mmCIF file of C-alpha atoms and ligand atoms in Angstrom:
data_model
loop_
_atom_site.group_PDB
_atom_site.id
_atom_site.type_symbol
_atom_site.label_atom_id
_atom_site.label_comp_id
_atom_site.label_asym_id
_atom_site.label_seq_id
_atom_site.Cartn_x
_atom_site.Cartn_y
_atom_site.Cartn_z
ATOM 1 C CA ALA A 1 -0.017 0.011 -0.183
ATOM 2 C CA LYS A 2 3.038 2.105 0.525
ATOM 3 C CA ASN A 3 2.847 3.911 -3.355
ATOM 4 C CA ARG A 4 -0.926 4.189 -3.406
ATOM 5 C CA GLY A 5 -0.311 8.130 -1.565
ATOM 6 C CA PRO A 6 -0.690 8.524 2.053
ATOM 7 C CA GLY A 7 -4.945 8.458 2.237
ATOM 8 C CA LEU A 8 -4.993 5.177 1.014
ATOM 9 C CA VAL A 9 -2.917 3.971 3.829
ATOM 10 C CA GLU A 10 -4.510 5.602 6.461
ATOM 11 C CA VAL A 11 -8.012 4.275 5.337
ATOM 12 C CA PHE A 12 -6.143 0.489 5.311
ATOM 13 C CA ASP A 13 -4.344 1.075 8.654
ATOM 14 C CA GLU A 14 -7.909 2.328 10.398
ATOM 15 C CA ALA A 15 -9.793 -0.580 8.867
ATOM 16 C CA ALA A 16 -7.017 -3.223 10.394
ATOM 17 C CA SER A 17 -6.901 -1.389 13.812
ATOM 18 C CA HIS A 18 -10.799 -1.907 13.985
ATOM 19 C CA ARG A 19 -10.657 -5.553 12.859
ATOM 20 C CA SER A 20 -8.156 -6.193 15.666
ATOM 21 C CA LEU A 21 -10.091 -3.953 18.111
ATOM 22 C CA ASP A 22 -13.031 -6.191 17.204
ATOM 23 C CA ARG A 23 -10.915 -9.458 17.566
ATOM 24 C CA LEU A 24 -9.988 -7.690 21.284
ATOM 25 C CA ALA A 25 -13.788 -7.402 22.162
ATOM 26 C CA LEU A 26 -14.745 -10.576 20.977
ATOM 27 C CA ARG A 27 -12.231 -11.908 22.691
ATOM 28 C CA SER A 28 -12.822 -11.010 26.358
ATOM 29 C CA GLU A 29 -16.228 -11.253 25.737
ATOM 30 C CA LEU A 30 -15.826 -14.709 24.657
ATOM 31 C CA SER A 31 -14.148 -15.774 28.153
ATOM 32 C CA HIS A 32 -17.326 -14.567 30.098
ATOM 33 C CA ALA A 33 -20.216 -16.586 27.458
ATOM 34 C CA VAL A 34 -20.174 -19.405 29.514
ATOM 35 C CA GLU A 35 -20.636 -17.950 32.739
ATOM 36 C CA ARG A 36 -23.047 -15.377 31.221
ATOM 37 C CA ASP A 37 -25.562 -18.164 29.864
ATOM 38 C CA GLN A 38 -24.676 -17.088 26.160
ATOM 39 C CA LEU A 39 -24.238 -20.300 24.471
ATOM 40 C CA ARG A 40 -26.418 -22.598 23.141
ATOM 41 C CA LEU A 41 -26.261 -26.521 21.579
ATOM 42 C CA ARG A 42 -28.393 -27.524 18.452
ATOM 43 C CA TYR A 43 -29.071 -31.034 17.922
ATOM 44 C CA GLN A 44 -28.953 -32.361 14.729
ATOM 45 C CA PRO A 45 -30.492 -36.255 14.182
ATOM 46 C CA ILE A 46 -27.999 -38.529 12.468
ATOM 47 C CA VAL A 47 -30.598 -41.728 11.014
ATOM 48 C CA ASN A 48 -30.677 -44.885 9.654
ATOM 49 C CA LEU A 49 -30.625 -44.100 6.096
ATOM 50 C CA ALA A 50 -32.676 -47.137 4.901
ATOM 51 C CA THR A 51 -35.533 -46.488 7.738
ATOM 52 C CA SER A 52 -34.903 -42.937 8.777
ATOM 53 C CA GLU A 53 -34.373 -44.206 12.136
ATOM 54 C CA ILE A 54 -33.074 -41.933 14.759
ATOM 55 C CA LEU A 55 -29.815 -43.509 16.360
ATOM 56 C CA GLY A 56 -28.256 -40.279 17.802
ATOM 57 C CA PHE A 57 -27.394 -36.541 17.053
ATOM 58 C CA GLU A 58 -24.868 -34.221 16.827
ATOM 59 C CA ALA A 59 -24.174 -31.410 19.329
ATOM 60 C CA LEU A 60 -23.781 -27.881 17.522
ATOM 61 C CA LEU A 61 -23.224 -25.214 19.167
ATOM 62 C CA ARG A 62 -24.152 -21.653 18.739
ATOM 63 C CA TRP A 63 -22.816 -18.424 20.654
ATOM 64 C CA HIS A 64 -25.826 -16.067 21.178
ATOM 65 C CA HIS A 65 -24.174 -12.776 21.503
ATOM 66 C CA PRO A 66 -26.412 -9.676 23.255
ATOM 67 C CA VAL A 67 -25.333 -7.307 20.601
ATOM 68 C CA ARG A 68 -24.395 -9.527 17.148
ATOM 69 C CA GLY A 69 -27.375 -12.171 17.831
ATOM 70 C CA VAL A 70 -26.350 -16.070 16.996
ATOM 71 C CA VAL A 71 -22.738 -16.562 16.207
ATOM 72 C CA PRO A 72 -22.169 -19.848 14.331
ATOM 73 C CA PRO A 73 -18.948 -21.890 15.417
ATOM 74 C CA ASP A 74 -16.886 -21.296 12.511
ATOM 75 C CA ASP A 75 -16.751 -17.586 13.541
ATOM 76 C CA PHE A 76 -15.532 -18.117 17.406
ATOM 77 C CA ILE A 77 -14.082 -21.627 17.949
ATOM 78 C CA PRO A 78 -11.029 -20.746 16.181
ATOM 79 C CA LEU A 79 -10.744 -17.483 18.351
ATOM 80 C CA ALA A 80 -11.492 -19.886 21.577
ATOM 81 C CA GLU A 81 -8.858 -22.378 20.467
ATOM 82 C CA GLU A 82 -5.923 -19.557 20.714
ATOM 83 C CA THR A 83 -7.220 -17.955 23.891
ATOM 84 C CA GLY A 84 -7.833 -21.422 25.496
ATOM 85 C CA ALA A 85 -11.405 -20.282 26.031
ATOM 86 C CA ILE A 86 -12.303 -23.499 24.225
ATOM 87 C CA ILE A 87 -11.274 -25.380 27.536
ATOM 88 C CA GLY A 88 -14.170 -24.107 29.460
ATOM 89 C CA ILE A 89 -16.744 -24.076 26.613
ATOM 90 C CA GLY A 90 -15.815 -27.112 25.958
ATOM 91 C CA ASP A 91 -16.554 -28.707 29.023
ATOM 92 C CA TRP A 92 -19.464 -26.843 29.067
ATOM 93 C CA VAL A 93 -20.866 -28.011 25.705
ATOM 94 C CA LEU A 94 -19.631 -31.921 26.910
ATOM 95 C CA ALA A 95 -21.615 -31.468 30.120
ATOM 96 C CA GLN A 96 -24.247 -30.306 28.341
ATOM 97 C CA ALA A 97 -24.822 -32.407 26.238
ATOM 98 C CA CYS A 98 -24.751 -35.692 28.035
ATOM 99 C CA ARG A 99 -27.186 -34.477 30.695
ATOM 100 C CA GLN A 100 -29.586 -33.560 27.589
ATOM 101 C CA LEU A 101 -28.862 -37.303 26.536
ATOM 102 C CA ALA A 102 -29.722 -38.293 29.527
ATOM 103 C CA VAL A 103 -33.292 -36.772 29.235
ATOM 104 C CA TRP A 104 -34.002 -38.087 25.835
ATOM 105 C CA GLN A 105 -33.143 -42.041 27.070
ATOM 106 C CA ARG A 106 -35.538 -41.810 29.660
ATOM 107 C CA LEU A 107 -37.984 -41.741 26.930
ATOM 108 C CA PRO A 108 -40.334 -44.359 25.520
ATOM 109 C CA GLY A 109 -38.046 -46.731 23.151
ATOM 110 C CA ARG A 110 -35.371 -43.874 23.095
ATOM 111 C CA SER A 111 -32.508 -45.957 25.813
ATOM 112 C CA ARG A 112 -30.189 -46.433 23.351
ATOM 113 C CA LEU A 113 -29.913 -42.773 21.773
ATOM 114 C CA GLY A 114 -26.320 -41.522 21.376
ATOM 115 C CA MET A 115 -24.586 -38.265 21.602
ATOM 116 C CA ASN A 116 -21.789 -36.950 19.686
ATOM 117 C CA VAL A 117 -19.598 -34.024 20.585
ATOM 118 C CA ASN A 118 -17.022 -32.261 18.527
ATOM 119 C CA LEU A 119 -13.510 -32.219 20.350
ATOM 120 C CA SER A 120 -11.106 -29.593 19.095
ATOM 121 C CA ALA A 121 -7.420 -30.565 19.039
ATOM 122 C CA THR A 122 -6.835 -28.364 21.970
ATOM 123 C CA GLN A 123 -9.085 -30.100 24.702
ATOM 124 C CA LEU A 124 -7.229 -33.223 23.551
ATOM 125 C CA GLN A 125 -3.971 -31.570 24.900
ATOM 126 C CA GLN A 126 -5.149 -31.084 28.393
ATOM 127 C CA PRO A 127 -3.093 -32.512 30.866
ATOM 128 C CA GLY A 128 -5.781 -35.058 32.753
ATOM 129 C CA VAL A 129 -8.635 -34.536 30.093
ATOM 130 C CA ALA A 130 -8.961 -38.784 29.727
ATOM 131 C CA VAL A 131 -10.334 -38.766 33.556
ATOM 132 C CA HIS A 132 -12.092 -35.411 33.700
ATOM 133 C CA THR A 133 -14.171 -36.465 30.223
ATOM 134 C CA LEU A 134 -15.062 -39.659 31.611
ATOM 135 C CA GLY A 135 -16.160 -37.829 34.976
ATOM 136 C CA VAL A 136 -17.874 -35.421 32.940
ATOM 137 C CA ILE A 137 -19.609 -38.144 31.081
ATOM 138 C CA LYS A 138 -20.733 -40.161 34.104
ATOM 139 C CA ASP A 139 -21.900 -37.322 36.393
ATOM 140 C CA ALA A 140 -24.494 -36.894 33.395
ATOM 141 C CA GLY A 141 -26.016 -40.147 34.371
ATOM 142 C CA VAL A 142 -25.193 -41.757 31.057
ATOM 143 C CA SER A 143 -22.917 -44.377 29.448
ATOM 144 C CA PRO A 144 -19.565 -43.774 28.304
ATOM 145 C CA GLY A 145 -21.012 -46.286 25.150
ATOM 146 C CA ASP A 146 -23.356 -43.533 23.885
ATOM 147 C CA ILE A 147 -20.943 -40.683 23.385
ATOM 148 C CA CYS A 148 -19.132 -40.754 20.406
ATOM 149 C CA LEU A 149 -16.704 -37.784 20.735
ATOM 150 C CA GLU A 150 -15.839 -36.278 17.259
ATOM 151 C CA ILE A 151 -12.211 -35.378 16.310
ATOM 152 C CA THR A 152 -11.184 -33.162 13.220
ATOM 153 C CA GLU A 153 -8.304 -34.475 11.558
ATOM 154 C CA HIS A 154 -5.468 -31.746 11.638
ATOM 155 C CA SER A 155 -2.162 -31.954 11.576
ATOM 156 C CA SER A 156 -1.404 -30.934 14.905
ATOM 157 C CA ILE A 157 -3.151 -34.080 16.579
ATOM 158 C CA ARG A 158 -0.373 -35.825 17.896
ATOM 159 C CA THR A 159 0.831 -39.194 19.534
ATOM 160 C CA ASP A 160 -0.135 -37.947 23.263
ATOM 161 C CA VAL A 161 -3.839 -37.793 22.055
ATOM 162 C CA THR A 162 -3.378 -41.336 20.781
ATOM 163 C CA GLU A 163 -3.059 -42.177 24.513
ATOM 164 C CA PHE A 164 -5.779 -39.832 25.616
ATOM 165 C CA ALA A 165 -8.099 -41.762 22.830
ATOM 166 C CA THR A 166 -7.152 -45.057 24.208
ATOM 167 C CA THR A 167 -8.243 -44.539 27.578
ATOM 168 C CA LEU A 168 -11.487 -43.069 26.848
ATOM 169 C CA ARG A 169 -11.672 -45.837 24.367
ATOM 170 C CA GLY A 170 -11.034 -48.653 27.103
ATOM 171 C CA ALA A 171 -13.920 -47.020 28.939
ATOM 172 C CA GLY A 172 -16.241 -47.621 26.160
ATOM 173 C CA VAL A 173 -16.434 -44.133 24.644
ATOM 174 C CA ASN A 174 -16.750 -43.980 20.856
ATOM 175 C CA PHE A 175 -14.440 -41.809 18.676
ATOM 176 C CA ALA A 176 -15.441 -40.707 15.188
ATOM 177 C CA LEU A 177 -12.770 -39.206 12.690
ATOM 178 C CA ASP A 178 -14.493 -35.870 11.100
ATOM 179 C CA ASP A 179 -14.574 -33.974 7.368
ATOM 180 C CA PHE A 180 -12.797 -37.563 6.727
ATOM 181 C CA GLY A 181 -11.062 -36.869 2.741
ATOM 182 C CA ILE A 182 -10.475 -33.016 3.095
ATOM 183 C CA SER A 183 -7.165 -32.904 4.864
ATOM 184 C CA TYR A 184 -4.082 -35.040 4.512
ATOM 185 C CA SER A 185 -2.836 -37.631 6.603
ATOM 186 C CA ASN A 186 -5.873 -38.918 7.215
ATOM 187 C CA LEU A 187 -5.418 -42.480 7.062
ATOM 188 C CA SER A 188 -2.304 -42.270 8.956
ATOM 189 C CA HIS A 189 -5.010 -41.402 11.717
ATOM 190 C CA LEU A 190 -6.983 -44.339 11.310
ATOM 191 C CA LYS A 191 -3.790 -46.710 12.705
ATOM 192 C CA ARG A 192 -3.178 -44.116 15.448
ATOM 193 C CA LEU A 193 -6.562 -43.302 16.619
ATOM 194 C CA PRO A 194 -8.872 -45.962 18.027
ATOM 195 C CA VAL A 195 -11.753 -44.566 16.194
ATOM 196 C CA GLY A 196 -14.947 -46.206 15.300
ATOM 197 C CA THR A 197 -16.565 -44.270 12.492
ATOM 198 C CA LEU A 198 -15.780 -42.095 9.765
ATOM 199 C CA LYS A 199 -17.848 -38.899 8.824
ATOM 200 C CA ILE A 200 -17.431 -38.174 4.997
ATOM 201 C CA ASP A 201 -16.857 -34.663 4.910
ATOM 202 C CA ARG A 202 -20.369 -32.884 2.868
ATOM 203 C CA LEU A 203 -17.772 -31.742 0.162
ATOM 204 C CA PHE A 204 -18.122 -35.365 -1.360
ATOM 205 C CA VAL A 205 -21.530 -35.955 -0.750
ATOM 206 C CA ASP A 206 -22.308 -32.842 -2.439
ATOM 207 C CA GLY A 207 -20.065 -33.876 -5.228
ATOM 208 C CA MET A 208 -20.829 -37.499 -5.448
ATOM 209 C CA THR A 209 -24.231 -37.376 -7.786
ATOM 210 C CA ALA A 210 -22.755 -35.237 -9.905
ATOM 211 C CA LYS A 211 -19.176 -35.438 -10.931
ATOM 212 C CA ASP A 212 -17.170 -38.670 -10.688
ATOM 213 C CA THR A 213 -14.516 -37.832 -9.216
ATOM 214 C CA ASP A 214 -16.265 -37.347 -5.776
ATOM 215 C CA LEU A 215 -18.557 -40.742 -6.063
ATOM 216 C CA GLY A 216 -15.287 -42.448 -6.776
ATOM 217 C CA ILE A 217 -13.932 -40.867 -3.115
ATOM 218 C CA VAL A 218 -17.056 -42.033 -1.641
ATOM 219 C CA ARG A 219 -16.814 -45.160 -3.026
ATOM 220 C CA ALA A 220 -13.202 -45.577 -1.836
ATOM 221 C CA ILE A 221 -13.878 -44.241 1.665
ATOM 222 C CA LEU A 222 -17.081 -46.920 2.276
ATOM 223 C CA ALA A 223 -14.359 -49.075 0.739
ATOM 224 C CA ILE A 224 -11.604 -48.967 3.301
ATOM 225 C CA ALA A 225 -14.408 -48.314 6.284
ATOM 226 C CA ASP A 226 -15.688 -52.171 5.524
ATOM 227 C CA SER A 227 -12.379 -53.433 4.929
ATOM 228 C CA ILE A 228 -10.933 -52.722 8.485
ATOM 229 C CA GLY A 229 -14.432 -52.308 10.112
ATOM 230 C CA LEU A 230 -15.197 -48.909 10.653
ATOM 231 C CA ALA A 231 -19.009 -47.115 10.297
ATOM 232 C CA VAL A 232 -19.817 -44.580 8.290
ATOM 233 C CA VAL A 233 -21.821 -41.391 8.629
ATOM 234 C CA ALA A 234 -22.195 -39.137 5.086
ATOM 235 C CA GLU A 235 -22.461 -35.553 6.280
ATOM 236 C CA GLY A 236 -24.654 -32.576 4.675
ATOM 237 C CA ILE A 237 -27.238 -34.997 2.933
ATOM 238 C CA GLU A 238 -29.444 -32.184 1.251
ATOM 239 C CA THR A 239 -31.480 -34.312 -1.897
ATOM 240 C CA ALA A 240 -33.159 -37.435 -1.837
ATOM 241 C CA GLU A 241 -30.822 -38.079 -4.612
ATOM 242 C CA GLN A 242 -27.599 -37.734 -2.673
ATOM 243 C CA ARG A 243 -29.187 -39.895 0.033
ATOM 244 C CA ALA A 244 -30.176 -42.922 -2.794
ATOM 245 C CA ALA A 245 -26.525 -42.944 -4.071
ATOM 246 C CA LEU A 246 -25.269 -43.283 -0.288
ATOM 247 C CA LEU A 247 -27.570 -46.120 -0.154
ATOM 248 C CA ALA A 248 -26.770 -47.715 -3.389
ATOM 249 C CA LEU A 249 -22.907 -47.742 -1.984
ATOM 250 C CA GLY A 250 -23.842 -49.472 1.069
ATOM 251 C CA CYS A 251 -23.796 -46.023 3.125
ATOM 252 C CA GLU A 252 -25.963 -46.863 6.202
ATOM 253 C CA ARG A 253 -25.833 -43.449 7.727
ATOM 254 C CA GLY A 254 -26.403 -39.988 7.238
ATOM 255 C CA GLN A 255 -26.787 -36.630 8.819
ATOM 256 C CA GLY A 256 -27.685 -33.434 6.498
ATOM 257 C CA TYR A 257 -30.528 -30.670 6.196
ATOM 258 C CA LEU A 258 -33.027 -33.287 4.245
ATOM 259 C CA LEU A 259 -33.089 -35.500 7.338
ATOM 260 C CA GLY A 260 -33.210 -33.230 9.394
ATOM 261 C CA PRO A 261 -31.333 -29.449 10.718
ATOM 262 C CA PRO A 262 -29.333 -28.619 13.555
ATOM 263 C CA LEU A 263 -32.657 -28.089 16.285
ATOM 264 C CA SER A 264 -33.013 -26.786 19.212
ATOM 265 C CA ASP A 265 -33.649 -29.056 22.152
ATOM 266 C CA GLU A 266 -37.431 -28.645 22.307
ATOM 267 C CA GLU A 267 -37.580 -29.077 18.362
ATOM 268 C CA ALA A 268 -35.634 -32.209 18.970
ATOM 269 C CA THR A 269 -37.508 -33.505 22.005
ATOM 270 C CA ALA A 270 -40.746 -33.105 19.590
ATOM 271 C CA LEU A 271 -39.229 -34.723 17.131
ATOM 272 C CA LEU A 272 -38.402 -37.862 19.496
ATOM 273 C CA LEU A 273 -41.949 -37.913 21.018
ATOM 274 C CA GLY A 274 -43.547 -38.078 17.198
ATOM 275 C CA ALA A 275 -42.372 -38.993 13.800
ATOM 276 C CA GLY A 276 -39.472 -40.712 13.030
ATOM 277 C CA ARG A 277 -40.327 -42.774 15.735
ATOM 278 C CA ARG A 278 -39.537 -46.835 15.313
HETATM 279 P P1 C2E B 1 -18.373 -29.875 11.216
HETATM 280 O O1 C2E B 1 -18.124 -30.775 13.267
HETATM 281 O O2 C2E B 1 -18.505 -30.408 10.249
HETATM 282 O O3 C2E B 1 -20.641 -29.881 11.408
HETATM 283 C C1 C2E B 1 -21.539 -29.684 10.760
HETATM 284 C C2 C2E B 1 -22.144 -28.490 9.906
HETATM 285 O O4 C2E B 1 -22.313 -28.966 8.844
HETATM 286 C C3 C2E B 1 -22.484 -28.109 11.100
HETATM 287 O O5 C2E B 1 -22.294 -26.269 10.735
HETATM 288 C C4 C2E B 1 -24.210 -28.321 10.510
HETATM 289 O O6 C2E B 1 -25.156 -27.255 10.998
HETATM 290 C C5 C2E B 1 -23.575 -28.114 8.859
HETATM 291 N N1 C2E B 1 -24.147 -28.799 8.231
HETATM 292 C C6 C2E B 1 -25.101 -29.733 8.437
HETATM 293 N N2 C2E B 1 -26.196 -30.582 7.755
HETATM 294 C C7 C2E B 1 -25.690 -29.870 6.529
HETATM 295 C C8 C2E B 1 -26.496 -30.028 5.157
HETATM 296 O O7 C2E B 1 -27.240 -30.848 4.680
HETATM 297 N N3 C2E B 1 -25.564 -28.885 4.206
HETATM 298 C C9 C2E B 1 -24.564 -28.197 5.034
HETATM 299 N N4 C2E B 1 -24.194 -27.180 3.905
HETATM 300 N N5 C2E B 1 -24.136 -27.818 6.414
HETATM 301 C C10 C2E B 1 -24.732 -28.911 6.995
HETATM 302 P P2 C2E B 1 -22.098 -25.472 11.887
HETATM 303 O O8 C2E B 1 -23.466 -26.006 13.329
HETATM 304 O O9 C2E B 1 -22.276 -24.110 11.682
HETATM 305 O O10 C2E B 1 -20.710 -26.233 12.598
HETATM 306 C C11 C2E B 1 -19.149 -25.830 11.670
HETATM 307 C C12 C2E B 1 -18.311 -26.659 12.656
HETATM 308 O O11 C2E B 1 -18.599 -25.992 14.327
HETATM 309 C C13 C2E B 1 -18.480 -28.005 13.041
HETATM 310 O O12 C2E B 1 -18.724 -28.711 11.829
HETATM 311 C C14 C2E B 1 -17.469 -28.135 13.967
HETATM 312 O O13 C2E B 1 -16.391 -28.463 13.571
HETATM 313 C C15 C2E B 1 -17.662 -26.912 14.606
HETATM 314 N N6 C2E B 1 -18.234 -26.953 15.747
HETATM 315 C C16 C2E B 1 -19.653 -27.314 15.774
HETATM 316 N N7 C2E B 1 -20.219 -27.512 17.618
HETATM 317 C C17 C2E B 1 -18.917 -27.078 17.888
HETATM 318 C C18 C2E B 1 -18.111 -27.788 19.512
HETATM 319 O O14 C2E B 1 -19.266 -27.750 20.397
HETATM 320 N N8 C2E B 1 -17.300 -27.618 19.807
HETATM 321 C C19 C2E B 1 -15.879 -27.797 18.595
HETATM 322 N N9 C2E B 1 -14.596 -28.033 19.182
HETATM 323 N N10 C2E B 1 -16.397 -27.185 17.647
HETATM 324 C C20 C2E B 1 -17.460 -27.533 16.983
HETATM 325 CA CA1 CA B 2 -18.802 -32.622 13.711
HETATM 326 CA CA1 CA B 3 -18.014 -32.711 9.617
HETATM 327 CA CA1 CA B 4 -16.237 -29.058 9.625
#
C-alpha cells in the first residue's frame, strides 16, 4: 500500500485497527460466554438412511451474543482455541450434551440413543483430560458407550492424543474422525487413533451425484471403512438423490438438511416423541 498515496494507507490502517479492536472485544466477551449463559446447543439427527430411524444427535454449538445475535461456531471456535477459552467452553458443551442425552434416553423406546460431541485438538492436549472427560460423562448419568467424540483430522493431532483416546476408548467412549477426506494424512490417523466411525465430509456428498471423482472418493472411503471394520456417517445430505446414491453404495448412516437440520432441544424432543419413532 506504500506506493498508493498517504490517504489509502490511512484507510487501510484504520480498517486493520478496527478489525483487531473487534477481535479484542470478541476475545474478552468469549471468555465470559459460559458464565453469562450465552451458549446454546443445537442437535442434528444422525439417521439410518434406509429406515430413517434416529440413531442419535450431533451437538452443534451456537453463541447467542447480546449484540451480534447468533454467532456460528466457525466464527468463534478458532478464536476460542487461540485464547484457551475452548477448554471451559468444551467442558460446558460436553456436560450439556450428556445431560440432554440422559433426559432423552428416558423417553419411551429411546434408551439407546447416542450423542456426538465435537472436540477441538486443543482440548485433547490438556493434562488429565481423559479422566476429566470420563467424569463429566458419568456425572451426567449416561453410559460412555452412548457418547461419540468427533475429532477433526488435523496436523496438530500428535501422539500424546493417542494415549487420551486409548484411555477413553478403554472405558467405552466412541471416536469418529470428522470431515474425513478433506485434509492430508487421514489414513495415518486411522492407524494411531481408536476410531470406530468415519464421517464423510459434505464436500464429497455434495459432488457425488454430479462428479465421477467425488462418487469415486465416496466409494473408496466406504471400501476402506468396510475392510477395516469402521462405521460411516455421510454428512451434508441435502437431496433425495444423494441419499439414494449413498444407499446404493452401502452407506448406512447419514446427516443433513434432508434428514433434519440442527434443532433446538424442544424441537428435537418433539421429533423424538412424534415422527421418526420406530
Ligand atoms: P462439523 O462438525 O463438520 O458439523 C457439520 C456442520 O455442517 C454444521 O455446521 C451443520 O450445521 C452443517 N450442516 C449439517 N447438515 C448440513 C447440510 O445438509 N448442508 C450444509 N451445507 N451444512 C450442513 P455448524 O453447526 O455451523 O458447525 C460448523 C463447525 O463448527 C462444525 O463442523 C465443527 O467443526 C465446529 N463445531 C460445532 N460445534 C462445536 C463444538 O461444540 N466444539 C467444537 N470444538 N467444534 C464445534
Ligand atoms: Ca462434527
Ligand atoms: Ca463434519
Ligand atoms: Ca466441518
